[in-house]
Short mmCIF file of C-alpha atoms in Angstrom, two decimals:
data_model
loop_
_atom_site.label_atom_id
_atom_site.label_comp_id
_atom_site.label_asym_id
_atom_site.label_seq_id
_atom_site.Cartn_x
_atom_site.Cartn_y
_atom_site.Cartn_z
CA MET G 1 -20.40 37.04 10.85
CA GLY G 2 -20.40 40.30 8.91
CA LEU G 3 -21.83 40.86 5.47
CA LEU G 4 -18.43 40.70 3.75
CA ASP G 5 -17.59 37.45 5.55
CA ALA G 6 -20.93 36.02 4.49
CA LEU G 7 -20.47 37.02 0.86
CA PHE G 8 -16.83 36.02 0.58
CA PRO G 9 -16.20 33.31 3.21
CA SER G 10 -13.17 31.15 3.94
CA VAL G 11 -13.34 27.39 3.50
CA ALA G 12 -13.90 25.77 6.90
CA GLU G 13 -10.78 24.21 8.41
CA ASP G 14 -12.52 20.88 8.87
CA PHE G 15 -13.45 20.71 5.19
CA PRO G 16 -12.01 17.44 3.87
CA ASN G 17 -8.47 17.68 2.48
CA PRO G 18 -8.57 15.49 -0.65
CA ASN G 19 -4.79 14.93 -0.61
CA ALA G 20 -5.03 13.22 2.78
CA LYS G 21 -6.68 10.29 0.97
CA LEU G 22 -3.43 9.70 -0.93
CA LEU G 23 -1.50 9.17 2.29
CA PRO G 24 -1.44 5.83 4.12
CA SER G 25 -4.47 5.47 6.38
CA CYS G 26 -2.10 5.64 9.32
CA LEU G 27 1.53 6.83 9.44
CA GLU G 28 2.54 4.50 12.26
CA LEU G 29 5.01 6.27 14.50
CA SER G 30 5.55 5.16 18.09
CA LYS G 31 6.22 7.98 20.52
CA GLU G 32 9.26 6.03 21.72
CA LYS G 33 10.85 6.14 18.28
CA ARG G 34 13.99 8.22 17.82
CA VAL G 35 13.25 10.92 15.24
CA VAL G 36 15.82 13.13 13.51
CA ILE G 37 14.75 16.17 11.51
CA VAL G 38 17.32 17.65 9.13
CA GLY G 39 16.60 21.30 8.39
CA GLY G 40 15.68 24.04 10.85
CA GLY G 41 13.60 26.27 8.62
CA PRO G 42 9.87 26.86 9.25
CA ALA G 43 8.95 23.32 8.16
CA GLY G 44 11.49 21.57 10.38
CA VAL G 45 10.86 23.73 13.44
CA HIS G 46 7.10 23.42 13.09
CA MET G 47 7.29 19.62 12.72
CA SER G 48 9.51 19.38 15.81
CA ALA G 49 6.90 21.36 17.75
CA CYS G 50 4.11 19.11 16.44
CA LEU G 51 5.97 15.97 17.55
CA ALA G 52 6.80 17.45 20.96
CA THR G 53 3.16 18.42 21.47
CA LYS G 54 2.07 14.89 20.53
CA GLY G 55 4.34 13.48 23.23
CA PHE G 56 7.29 12.22 21.22
CA LYS G 57 10.24 11.88 23.58
CA HIS G 58 13.31 11.43 21.38
CA VAL G 59 13.38 14.15 18.72
CA THR G 60 16.54 15.82 17.41
CA LEU G 61 16.69 18.66 14.89
CA LEU G 62 19.89 19.42 12.98
CA GLU G 63 20.34 22.85 11.38
CA ALA G 64 23.42 23.93 9.40
CA GLU G 65 23.15 27.63 10.24
CA VAL G 66 23.85 29.10 13.68
CA GLU G 67 20.17 30.02 14.07
CA VAL G 68 16.90 28.36 13.11
CA GLY G 69 14.55 30.02 10.65
CA GLY G 70 15.90 29.11 7.21
CA LYS G 71 14.42 31.53 4.68
CA SER G 72 12.62 33.28 7.54
CA LEU G 73 15.63 35.50 8.13
CA THR G 74 15.01 38.69 10.11
CA VAL G 75 17.82 41.21 10.58
CA ILE G 76 17.66 44.06 13.09
CA ASP G 77 20.38 46.67 12.68
CA PRO G 78 21.59 48.48 15.82
CA SER G 79 20.89 51.80 14.14
CA GLN G 80 17.17 50.88 13.90
CA PRO G 81 16.42 48.55 16.84
CA ASP G 82 12.65 48.89 16.34
CA VAL G 83 12.68 47.94 12.64
CA PRO G 84 12.85 44.27 11.57
CA HIS G 85 14.20 43.80 8.05
CA GLU G 86 12.97 40.60 6.39
CA LEU G 87 15.41 38.98 3.97
CA GLY G 88 13.11 36.03 3.34
CA THR G 89 9.58 35.32 4.56
CA CYS G 90 7.92 38.69 4.77
CA TYR G 91 4.17 39.24 4.66
CA MET G 92 1.02 38.05 6.35
CA SER G 93 -2.29 38.03 4.48
CA PRO G 94 -5.94 37.26 5.38
CA SER G 95 -5.45 33.56 4.56
CA TYR G 96 -2.63 33.09 7.11
CA GLU G 97 -4.83 31.84 9.94
CA LEU G 98 -2.58 28.84 10.65
CA ILE G 99 0.33 31.23 11.21
CA ARG G 100 -1.83 33.52 13.37
CA LYS G 101 -2.67 30.55 15.60
CA LEU G 102 1.03 29.81 16.04
CA LEU G 103 1.73 33.45 16.86
CA LYS G 104 -1.03 33.48 19.46
CA GLU G 105 0.36 30.34 21.10
CA TYR G 106 4.11 30.94 20.87
CA ASP G 107 4.81 34.60 20.12
CA PRO G 108 1.80 36.71 21.20
CA THR G 109 3.68 40.02 21.37
CA ASN G 110 4.78 39.64 17.74
CA GLU G 111 1.80 41.58 16.42
CA GLU G 112 0.97 42.43 12.85
CA SER G 113 2.09 45.89 11.83
CA THR G 114 -0.25 47.85 9.61
CA PHE G 115 0.67 50.40 6.99
CA ALA G 116 -1.23 53.09 8.85
CA ASN G 117 1.77 55.39 8.73
CA GLU G 118 1.21 55.79 5.01
CA ASN G 119 -2.37 55.69 3.84
CA LYS G 120 -5.06 54.52 6.27
CA GLY G 121 -3.61 51.06 6.64
CA ARG G 122 -2.93 50.48 2.94
CA MET G 123 0.44 49.79 1.39
CA VAL G 124 1.79 52.65 -0.71
CA PHE G 125 3.93 51.79 -3.72
CA GLY G 126 6.51 53.96 -5.37
CA MET G 127 5.18 53.13 -8.79
CA ASN G 128 6.18 53.96 -12.34
CA LEU G 129 5.36 57.64 -12.16
CA SER G 130 8.86 58.86 -12.82
CA ASP G 131 10.47 62.23 -13.32
CA GLU G 132 11.46 63.31 -16.80
CA ASP G 133 14.76 61.41 -16.86
CA LYS G 134 12.86 58.17 -16.13
CA ARG G 135 15.07 57.40 -13.17
CA LYS G 136 13.34 58.23 -9.91
CA TYR G 137 9.97 57.08 -8.63
CA THR G 138 8.74 60.30 -7.17
CA LYS G 139 5.06 59.69 -6.45
CA GLY G 140 3.43 57.09 -4.28
CA MET G 141 0.28 55.17 -5.17
CA GLU G 142 -1.90 53.08 -2.91
CA TYR G 143 -1.96 49.48 -4.13
CA PHE G 144 -5.60 49.37 -5.26
CA ASP G 145 -5.25 52.71 -7.06
CA TRP G 146 -2.36 51.24 -8.98
CA VAL G 147 -4.39 48.13 -9.85
CA LEU G 148 -7.22 50.31 -11.15
CA GLU G 149 -4.83 52.42 -13.22
CA GLU G 150 -3.22 49.32 -14.72
CA VAL G 151 -6.66 47.87 -15.50
CA GLU G 152 -7.64 51.07 -17.30
CA MET G 153 -4.55 50.83 -19.48
CA LYS G 154 -5.22 47.18 -20.32
CA THR G 155 -8.94 47.40 -21.11
CA THR G 156 -11.05 49.45 -23.49
CA SER G 157 -13.63 50.27 -20.80
CA LYS G 158 -12.38 53.09 -18.58
CA CYS G 159 -13.27 53.18 -14.90
CA CYS G 160 -14.65 56.51 -13.81
CA ARG G 161 -11.99 57.98 -11.55
CA CYS G 162 -14.48 60.28 -9.83
CA LEU G 163 -16.27 57.30 -8.28
CA PRO G 164 -15.12 55.65 -5.04
CA ASN G 165 -12.82 52.63 -5.31
CA SER G 166 -15.64 50.20 -4.53
CA ALA G 167 -17.57 51.39 -7.60
CA GLN G 168 -14.53 51.59 -9.87
CA SER G 169 -13.58 48.07 -8.87
CA VAL G 170 -16.76 46.33 -10.02
CA PRO G 171 -15.12 44.78 -13.15
CA ILE G 172 -12.27 43.48 -10.97
CA PHE G 173 -14.69 42.03 -8.41
CA ALA G 174 -16.58 40.30 -11.21
CA ALA G 175 -13.33 38.80 -12.55
CA LEU G 176 -12.28 37.65 -9.06
CA ILE G 177 -15.64 35.94 -8.53
CA LYS G 178 -15.37 34.32 -11.98
CA TYR G 179 -11.86 33.15 -11.08
CA ASN G 180 -13.09 31.56 -7.84
CA LYS G 181 -15.87 29.68 -9.61
CA LEU G 182 -13.40 28.46 -12.20
CA HIS G 183 -11.04 27.36 -9.43
CA ASP G 184 -13.82 25.33 -7.78
CA SER G 185 -14.74 23.73 -11.10
CA ILE G 186 -11.14 22.60 -11.62
CA PHE G 187 -10.28 21.33 -8.13
CA GLY G 188 -13.50 21.25 -6.12
CA LYS G 189 -13.65 22.92 -2.71
CA PHE G 190 -10.80 22.29 -0.30
CA PRO G 191 -9.07 24.18 2.51
CA TYR G 192 -5.97 26.20 1.66
CA GLY G 193 -2.97 23.99 0.95
CA MET G 194 -1.68 21.66 -1.73
CA PRO G 195 -4.42 21.30 -4.38
CA PRO G 196 -5.76 17.89 -5.36
CA LYS G 197 -5.11 16.63 -8.86
CA PRO G 198 -7.29 18.65 -11.25
CA LYS G 199 -10.29 16.92 -12.70
CA ASP G 200 -9.30 17.94 -16.23
CA TRP G 201 -5.66 18.84 -16.91
CA SER G 202 -6.53 20.42 -20.25
CA LYS G 203 -8.09 23.36 -18.38
CA ILE G 204 -4.77 24.36 -16.84
CA ASP G 205 -2.10 22.75 -19.03
CA MET G 206 -0.63 26.12 -19.98
CA THR G 207 1.22 29.08 -18.48
CA ALA G 208 -0.42 31.37 -15.96
CA MET G 209 -0.74 34.17 -18.52
CA GLU G 210 -2.24 31.82 -21.11
CA PHE G 211 -4.75 30.67 -18.48
CA LEU G 212 -5.85 34.25 -17.79
CA LYS G 213 -6.25 34.99 -21.49
CA LYS G 214 -8.07 31.74 -22.26
CA ASN G 215 -10.64 32.45 -19.53
CA GLY G 216 -11.09 36.17 -20.17
CA LEU G 217 -9.35 37.15 -16.93
CA GLU G 218 -6.65 39.45 -18.33
CA ILE G 219 -8.04 42.20 -16.12
CA LEU G 220 -6.49 40.35 -13.15
CA GLU G 221 -2.95 40.48 -14.55
CA PRO G 222 -1.99 43.54 -12.41
CA VAL G 223 -3.20 41.73 -9.27
CA PHE G 224 -1.19 38.60 -10.01
CA LEU G 225 1.80 40.57 -11.23
CA TYR G 226 2.30 41.74 -7.65
CA THR G 227 0.93 38.80 -5.63
CA GLN G 228 2.65 36.07 -7.70
CA GLN G 229 5.48 37.39 -9.83
CA VAL G 230 6.93 40.09 -7.60
CA GLN G 231 6.95 37.65 -4.67
CA GLY G 232 9.33 35.39 -6.60
CA TYR G 233 6.77 32.73 -7.57
CA GLY G 234 7.62 32.65 -11.25
CA LEU G 235 7.04 34.87 -14.28
CA LEU G 236 3.39 34.87 -15.37
CA ASP G 237 4.28 34.06 -18.97
CA LYS G 238 6.41 31.05 -17.95
CA ILE G 239 5.10 29.53 -14.73
CA PRO G 240 2.58 26.65 -15.04
CA ALA G 241 -0.95 27.89 -14.35
CA PHE G 242 -1.20 25.21 -11.63
CA TYR G 243 1.08 27.22 -9.33
CA LEU G 244 -0.93 30.41 -9.85
CA LEU G 245 -4.06 28.51 -8.87
CA TRP G 246 -2.31 26.95 -5.86
CA TRP G 247 -1.16 30.26 -4.40
CA HIS G 248 -4.40 32.07 -5.27
CA HIS G 249 -6.84 29.80 -3.48
CA PRO G 250 -10.40 31.22 -3.26
CA ASP G 251 -9.74 32.04 0.41
CA VAL G 252 -6.91 34.31 -0.71
CA MET G 253 -8.99 35.96 -3.41
CA ASN G 254 -11.97 36.48 -1.09
CA GLY G 255 -9.67 38.15 1.40
CA THR G 256 -8.54 40.48 -1.39
CA ILE G 257 -12.15 41.31 -2.25
CA ARG G 258 -13.05 42.00 1.37
CA SER G 259 -10.02 44.25 1.75
CA MET G 260 -10.83 46.18 -1.44
CA LEU G 261 -14.41 46.68 -0.22
CA GLY G 262 -13.14 48.28 2.96
CA SER G 263 -13.17 45.52 5.57
CA ASP G 264 -10.79 45.77 8.52
CA GLU G 265 -8.67 42.99 7.01
CA LEU G 266 -5.35 44.04 5.55
CA LEU G 267 -4.24 42.80 2.17
CA VAL G 268 -0.78 42.32 3.66
CA SER G 269 0.92 43.11 6.94
CA LEU G 270 4.36 42.68 8.51
CA LEU G 271 5.23 41.20 11.89
CA LYS G 272 6.41 43.61 14.56
CA ASN G 273 9.34 41.41 15.61
CA GLY G 274 9.81 39.63 12.28
CA TYR G 275 8.98 36.11 11.12
CA GLN G 276 12.13 34.52 12.49
CA SER G 277 11.03 35.43 16.00
CA LEU G 278 8.15 32.95 15.74
CA TRP G 279 10.38 29.96 14.92
CA LYS G 280 12.86 30.94 17.65
CA LYS G 281 10.05 31.13 20.20
CA MET G 282 8.87 27.67 19.18
CA VAL G 283 12.37 26.33 19.75
CA GLU G 284 12.51 28.00 23.17
CA ARG G 285 9.19 26.44 24.16
CA HIS G 286 10.16 22.90 23.17
CA SER G 287 13.87 22.88 24.00
CA LYS G 288 13.27 20.38 26.83
CA GLU G 289 11.48 17.87 24.58
CA VAL G 290 13.56 18.41 21.42
CA ASN G 291 17.33 18.43 21.08
CA TYR G 292 18.02 21.38 18.76
CA ILE G 293 21.55 21.38 17.34
CA THR G 294 22.53 24.40 15.23
CA GLY G 295 25.75 24.74 13.28
CA ALA G 296 25.41 21.05 12.32
CA GLN G 297 26.49 20.43 8.73
CA VAL G 298 25.00 17.10 7.63
CA THR G 299 27.34 15.10 5.37
CA GLY G 300 25.32 11.92 4.85
CA VAL G 301 22.08 10.13 5.71
CA LYS G 302 21.53 6.36 5.60
CA ARG G 303 17.96 5.27 6.30
CA THR G 304 17.82 1.49 6.29
CA PRO G 305 17.74 -0.78 8.17
CA THR G 306 18.02 2.00 10.77
CA VAL G 307 18.69 5.71 10.32
CA GLU G 308 22.26 6.96 10.62
CA VAL G 309 23.05 10.64 10.13
CA LYS G 310 26.64 11.88 9.88
CA TYR G 311 27.33 15.57 10.47
CA MET G 312 30.07 18.05 11.33
CA HIS G 313 29.62 20.05 14.52
CA GLU G 314 32.16 22.25 16.28
CA GLY G 315 34.95 20.87 14.13
CA ALA G 316 34.24 17.21 14.80
CA GLU G 317 32.46 14.56 12.75
CA LYS G 318 29.58 13.01 14.65
CA THR G 319 27.04 10.26 14.05
CA LEU G 320 23.43 10.23 15.17
CA GLU G 321 21.39 7.03 15.14
CA ALA G 322 17.61 7.17 14.88
CA ASP G 323 14.56 5.23 13.80
CA ILE G 324 12.86 7.89 11.66
CA PHE G 325 14.40 10.50 9.32
CA ILE G 326 12.37 13.59 8.40
CA SER G 327 13.82 15.59 5.53
CA ALA G 328 13.17 19.33 5.67
CA ILE G 329 15.97 20.13 3.22
CA ASP G 330 15.94 21.42 -0.34
CA LEU G 331 15.66 18.07 -2.12
CA ARG G 332 16.65 19.52 -5.48
CA ARG G 333 20.04 20.64 -4.13
CA PHE G 334 20.76 18.25 -1.30
CA ARG G 335 19.09 14.95 -2.16
CA ASN G 336 22.56 13.43 -2.67
CA LEU G 337 23.08 13.68 1.08
CA ILE G 338 20.71 10.71 1.29
CA THR G 339 23.20 7.95 0.45
CA ASP G 340 20.60 5.22 -0.06
CA LEU G 341 18.22 7.23 -2.21
CA ASP G 342 15.90 4.86 -4.04
CA PRO G 343 15.86 5.08 -7.89
CA GLU G 344 12.21 6.12 -7.71
CA GLU G 345 13.09 8.92 -5.31
CA GLU G 346 16.06 10.02 -7.42
CA GLN G 347 13.93 10.11 -10.55
CA LEU G 348 11.27 12.11 -8.75
CA PHE G 349 13.37 14.68 -6.89
CA GLY G 350 15.78 14.98 -9.82
CA ARG G 351 12.93 16.51 -11.80
CA LEU G 352 12.65 19.49 -9.45
CA THR G 353 13.73 22.89 -10.70
CA SER G 354 13.80 26.29 -9.01
CA SER G 355 14.19 30.01 -9.44
CA SER G 356 16.42 32.21 -7.32
CA LEU G 357 15.64 35.27 -5.25
CA THR G 358 18.48 37.38 -3.91
CA THR G 359 17.77 39.79 -1.06
CA THR G 360 20.29 42.41 0.01
CA LEU G 361 20.17 44.66 3.08
CA TYR G 362 21.85 47.96 2.31
CA LYS G 363 22.18 51.52 3.56
CA GLY G 364 21.34 54.49 1.40
CA LYS G 365 20.48 58.15 1.76
CA THR G 366 16.93 59.21 2.62
CA THR G 367 15.16 60.48 -0.48
CA GLU G 368 12.18 62.77 -0.96
CA HIS G 369 10.11 59.84 -2.23
CA GLU G 370 10.36 57.19 0.50
CA HIS G 371 7.68 54.49 0.26
CA THR G 372 7.21 51.09 1.82
CA VAL G 373 8.04 49.40 -1.47
CA GLU G 374 9.16 50.55 -4.91
CA TRP G 375 9.00 48.25 -7.92
CA TRP G 376 10.40 48.23 -11.46
CA PHE G 377 8.30 45.38 -12.86
CA SER G 378 9.86 45.38 -16.32
CA ARG G 379 13.25 44.41 -14.92
CA MET G 380 12.05 40.99 -13.76
CA GLY G 381 13.03 38.29 -16.22
CA ASN G 382 15.49 40.56 -18.02
CA PRO G 383 18.96 39.51 -16.83
CA VAL G 384 22.09 41.46 -17.69
CA SER G 385 25.82 40.73 -17.88
CA PRO G 386 27.99 43.04 -15.77
CA PRO G 387 30.91 44.62 -17.71
CA GLY G 388 33.83 42.21 -18.05
CA SER G 389 31.89 39.23 -16.67
CA THR G 390 31.67 35.78 -18.23
CA GLY G 391 29.08 33.06 -17.98
CA LYS G 392 25.34 33.45 -17.66
CA PRO G 393 23.78 36.91 -17.17
CA VAL G 394 22.25 37.65 -13.78
CA ALA G 395 19.26 39.50 -12.39
CA GLN G 396 18.78 43.22 -12.31
CA PHE G 397 17.57 44.96 -9.19
CA TYR G 398 13.77 45.17 -9.55
CA GLY G 399 12.56 46.58 -6.26
CA HIS G 400 13.21 47.40 -2.64
CA ARG G 401 11.35 47.63 0.66
CA ASN G 402 11.79 50.17 3.45
CA SER G 403 10.33 48.60 6.60
CA ARG G 404 11.02 51.74 8.59
CA MET G 405 8.04 53.27 6.81
CA VAL G 406 5.86 50.68 8.57
CA ALA G 407 7.47 50.78 12.00
CA ARG G 408 7.49 54.57 12.35
CA PRO G 409 6.85 57.54 10.07
CA SER G 410 9.59 59.85 11.35
CA MET G 411 12.59 60.27 9.08
CA PRO G 412 15.95 59.09 10.51
CA SER G 413 17.93 61.96 11.96
CA ASN G 414 21.14 60.84 10.25
CA GLY G 415 19.55 60.88 6.80
CA VAL G 416 20.31 57.18 6.25
CA GLU G 417 17.75 54.52 5.37
CA LEU G 418 18.04 50.74 5.53
CA ARG G 419 16.31 48.94 2.67
CA VAL G 420 16.08 45.41 1.32
CA ALA G 421 16.70 45.07 -2.42
CA TYR G 422 15.31 42.23 -4.56
CA GLN G 423 16.78 40.44 -7.58
CA TYR G 424 14.99 37.54 -9.30
CA MET G 425 16.30 34.97 -11.76
CA ASP G 426 14.25 32.30 -13.49
CA ARG G 427 16.97 29.75 -12.77
CA PRO G 428 18.84 28.40 -9.72
CA ILE G 429 21.85 30.13 -8.19
CA GLU G 430 25.17 29.01 -9.69
CA SER G 431 28.79 29.44 -8.66
CA GLY G 432 29.98 32.98 -9.32
CA ASP G 433 26.48 34.50 -9.36
CA ALA G 434 26.76 36.23 -5.96
CA SER G 435 29.54 38.64 -6.97
CA LYS G 436 27.86 39.44 -10.29
CA LEU G 437 24.57 40.10 -8.48
CA LEU G 438 26.32 42.61 -6.26
CA THR G 439 27.69 44.33 -9.36
CA THR G 440 24.27 44.59 -11.00
CA LEU G 441 22.90 45.89 -7.70
CA GLU G 442 24.86 49.06 -8.41
CA ASN G 443 22.07 50.09 -10.76
CA LEU G 444 20.25 51.21 -7.61
CA THR G 445 21.48 54.58 -8.84
CA THR G 446 18.55 54.41 -11.25
CA ALA G 447 16.30 54.61 -8.18
CA GLY G 448 17.82 57.88 -7.08
CA GLU G 449 20.40 56.26 -4.79
CA GLU G 450 23.68 58.16 -4.59
CA LYS G 451 25.66 55.72 -2.48
CA VAL G 452 24.92 52.16 -1.49
CA ASP G 453 26.54 50.40 1.46
CA VAL G 454 25.78 46.66 1.33
CA LEU G 455 25.39 45.06 4.77
CA LEU G 456 24.23 41.53 3.92
CA GLN G 457 23.41 39.62 0.75
CA LYS G 458 21.40 36.35 0.70
CA PRO G 459 21.14 34.54 -2.66
CA TRP G 460 18.32 32.04 -2.12
CA ASP G 461 17.45 29.10 -4.34
CA TYR G 462 13.74 29.77 -4.32
CA PHE G 463 10.44 28.18 -5.24
CA SER G 464 11.28 24.54 -6.00
CA ARG G 465 8.73 23.09 -8.38
CA PHE G 466 7.98 20.67 -11.18
CA ASP G 467 7.59 21.70 -14.79
CA ALA G 468 4.35 21.22 -16.70
CA GLN G 469 5.28 17.68 -17.81
CA GLY G 470 6.15 16.67 -14.26
CA LEU G 471 2.83 18.00 -13.01
CA ARG G 472 0.93 16.07 -15.70
CA GLU G 473 2.76 12.94 -14.58
CA GLY G 474 1.54 13.55 -11.04
CA LEU G 475 5.03 13.79 -9.49
CA LEU G 476 3.88 16.19 -6.79
CA TRP G 477 1.29 13.71 -5.53
CA LYS G 478 3.67 10.73 -5.84
CA ILE G 479 5.64 12.27 -2.97
CA LEU G 480 2.62 11.56 -0.78
CA ASP G 481 3.00 7.86 -1.68
CA LEU G 482 6.57 7.98 -0.34
CA GLN G 483 5.63 9.36 3.08
CA GLY G 484 6.53 6.83 5.77
CA GLN G 485 8.45 4.52 3.43
CA ARG G 486 12.11 3.68 4.11
CA ASN G 487 11.79 5.21 7.60
CA THR G 488 11.41 8.62 5.95
CA GLY G 489 9.12 11.62 5.91
CA PHE G 490 9.48 14.50 3.43
CA ILE G 491 8.44 18.03 4.39
CA GLY G 492 9.36 21.59 3.43
CA SER G 493 8.95 23.83 0.43
CA SER G 494 10.51 21.41 -2.07
CA VAL G 495 7.57 19.02 -1.61
CA CYS G 496 4.85 21.67 -1.52
CA PHE G 497 5.07 25.48 -2.05
CA GLU G 498 7.55 28.19 -1.08
CA SER G 499 5.65 29.85 1.75
CA ALA G 500 5.55 29.55 5.54
CA LEU G 501 1.80 28.99 5.33
CA ASP G 502 2.17 26.08 2.93
CA VAL G 503 4.87 24.19 4.81
CA VAL G 504 2.82 24.49 8.00
CA ALA G 505 -0.37 23.35 6.25
CA TYR G 506 1.50 20.37 4.76
CA ASN G 507 2.83 19.41 8.20
CA VAL G 508 -0.65 19.64 9.70
CA MET G 509 -1.94 17.26 7.02
CA LEU G 510 0.82 14.74 7.81
CA CYS G 511 0.48 15.05 11.58
CA LYS G 512 -3.23 14.29 11.41
CA LYS G 513 -2.29 10.94 9.86
CA MET G 514 0.21 10.00 12.56
CA CYS G 515 -0.87 7.31 14.97
CA ALA G 516 0.80 5.13 17.54
#
């Protein structure tokens, strides 16, 4: 163990998970039982692999799309066969050890790509250093330099820019350490995953921004602006502080500290073959034990006395009988597919809300200021109405990513770049939004784009969650009480957190409780 690991360690994997105590002592599940999983995103695919590994013999997974992966959608354009473009799940971070274990087992050639092409392994932003007409981002900044600059603007004490980053960053390190201690005092120590109920709700019964201000941690706003808000996990001045504390577990923060102090760990990295490759490899490995059916549009699920799932496949309506139903669907949107939903379940899942994150793969001309990512933070949470449109306003374009900058530094010979644009709304997607989002995407011209050729748009309902009142009522933990009842298990982001790491961690917790 190195010095940085000793000073800023990760919580041991075998550290007790307090939420496991809320589950039944044993989720009885005979290996001869017929199990049907609805939803082939990361949660569903991972659970199918867990069951296959445990020796379950009759497992079927139904996925509506033609490929598994869900929000882990990787697109590779023929013009750039060595560049994966992520339209959903994107980054790895130091806390993603569960995902690294899966990669080692199932997809070992899918290595993490560093940002070495830009600045000694660090991500370079095209930040708000614009030319005189305030349109183009013309200068790149390494992430930690940007954090330091933002901190200087937000505090009265100025960091000395002539000192190395490690010295300039002392106030930030102190705030991160204070944050970790506060986190432990609220939840106790636990491995990364769904937090236990806080010991005192009054400490976090507020928005994320109010929490930072109350505890003298405003200096961390630039850090969380990127790691929480930009990733689509809610606006800091609106999202319950609980979700900030969930995503920013002390393991995550210690990884940030180690990276800032110069360890070999990367703050973030991308996967060489993309995230979707991992879930596809898992399906390939277990295709003999699990019956994977893609293009299966589920129309109804009845769970008692035995499970009966109706679905459309290849133009025909089909029925699948099973003993156990595992829901890996978005329960906010699709809970009505469960025809015998209990009033308690309806009341619980009906309280879920979500944001939306729209990703768009497009072609544009190479500019003189290409960076891995470029962000216009002020555009988040400021929707607009396209000319002539009716109904609710929609999101502005607030940033884009050029993965080619990670895969290879050489400029494309044809002068054309492929980028992924991001649009965030603090509400779910509604009918008619997609076309309006494409219209507002035209303001890419404010990023120096002359012509935009849209290849693929994906409007995602994103980050299902409970509001502050629902959290106080303990709705998130009541879902644990439902596990195993009515021949049903609930997994996926709508019962935990919108990240591949979280849905895997949640599955691991459930699988450890399974017994014959």
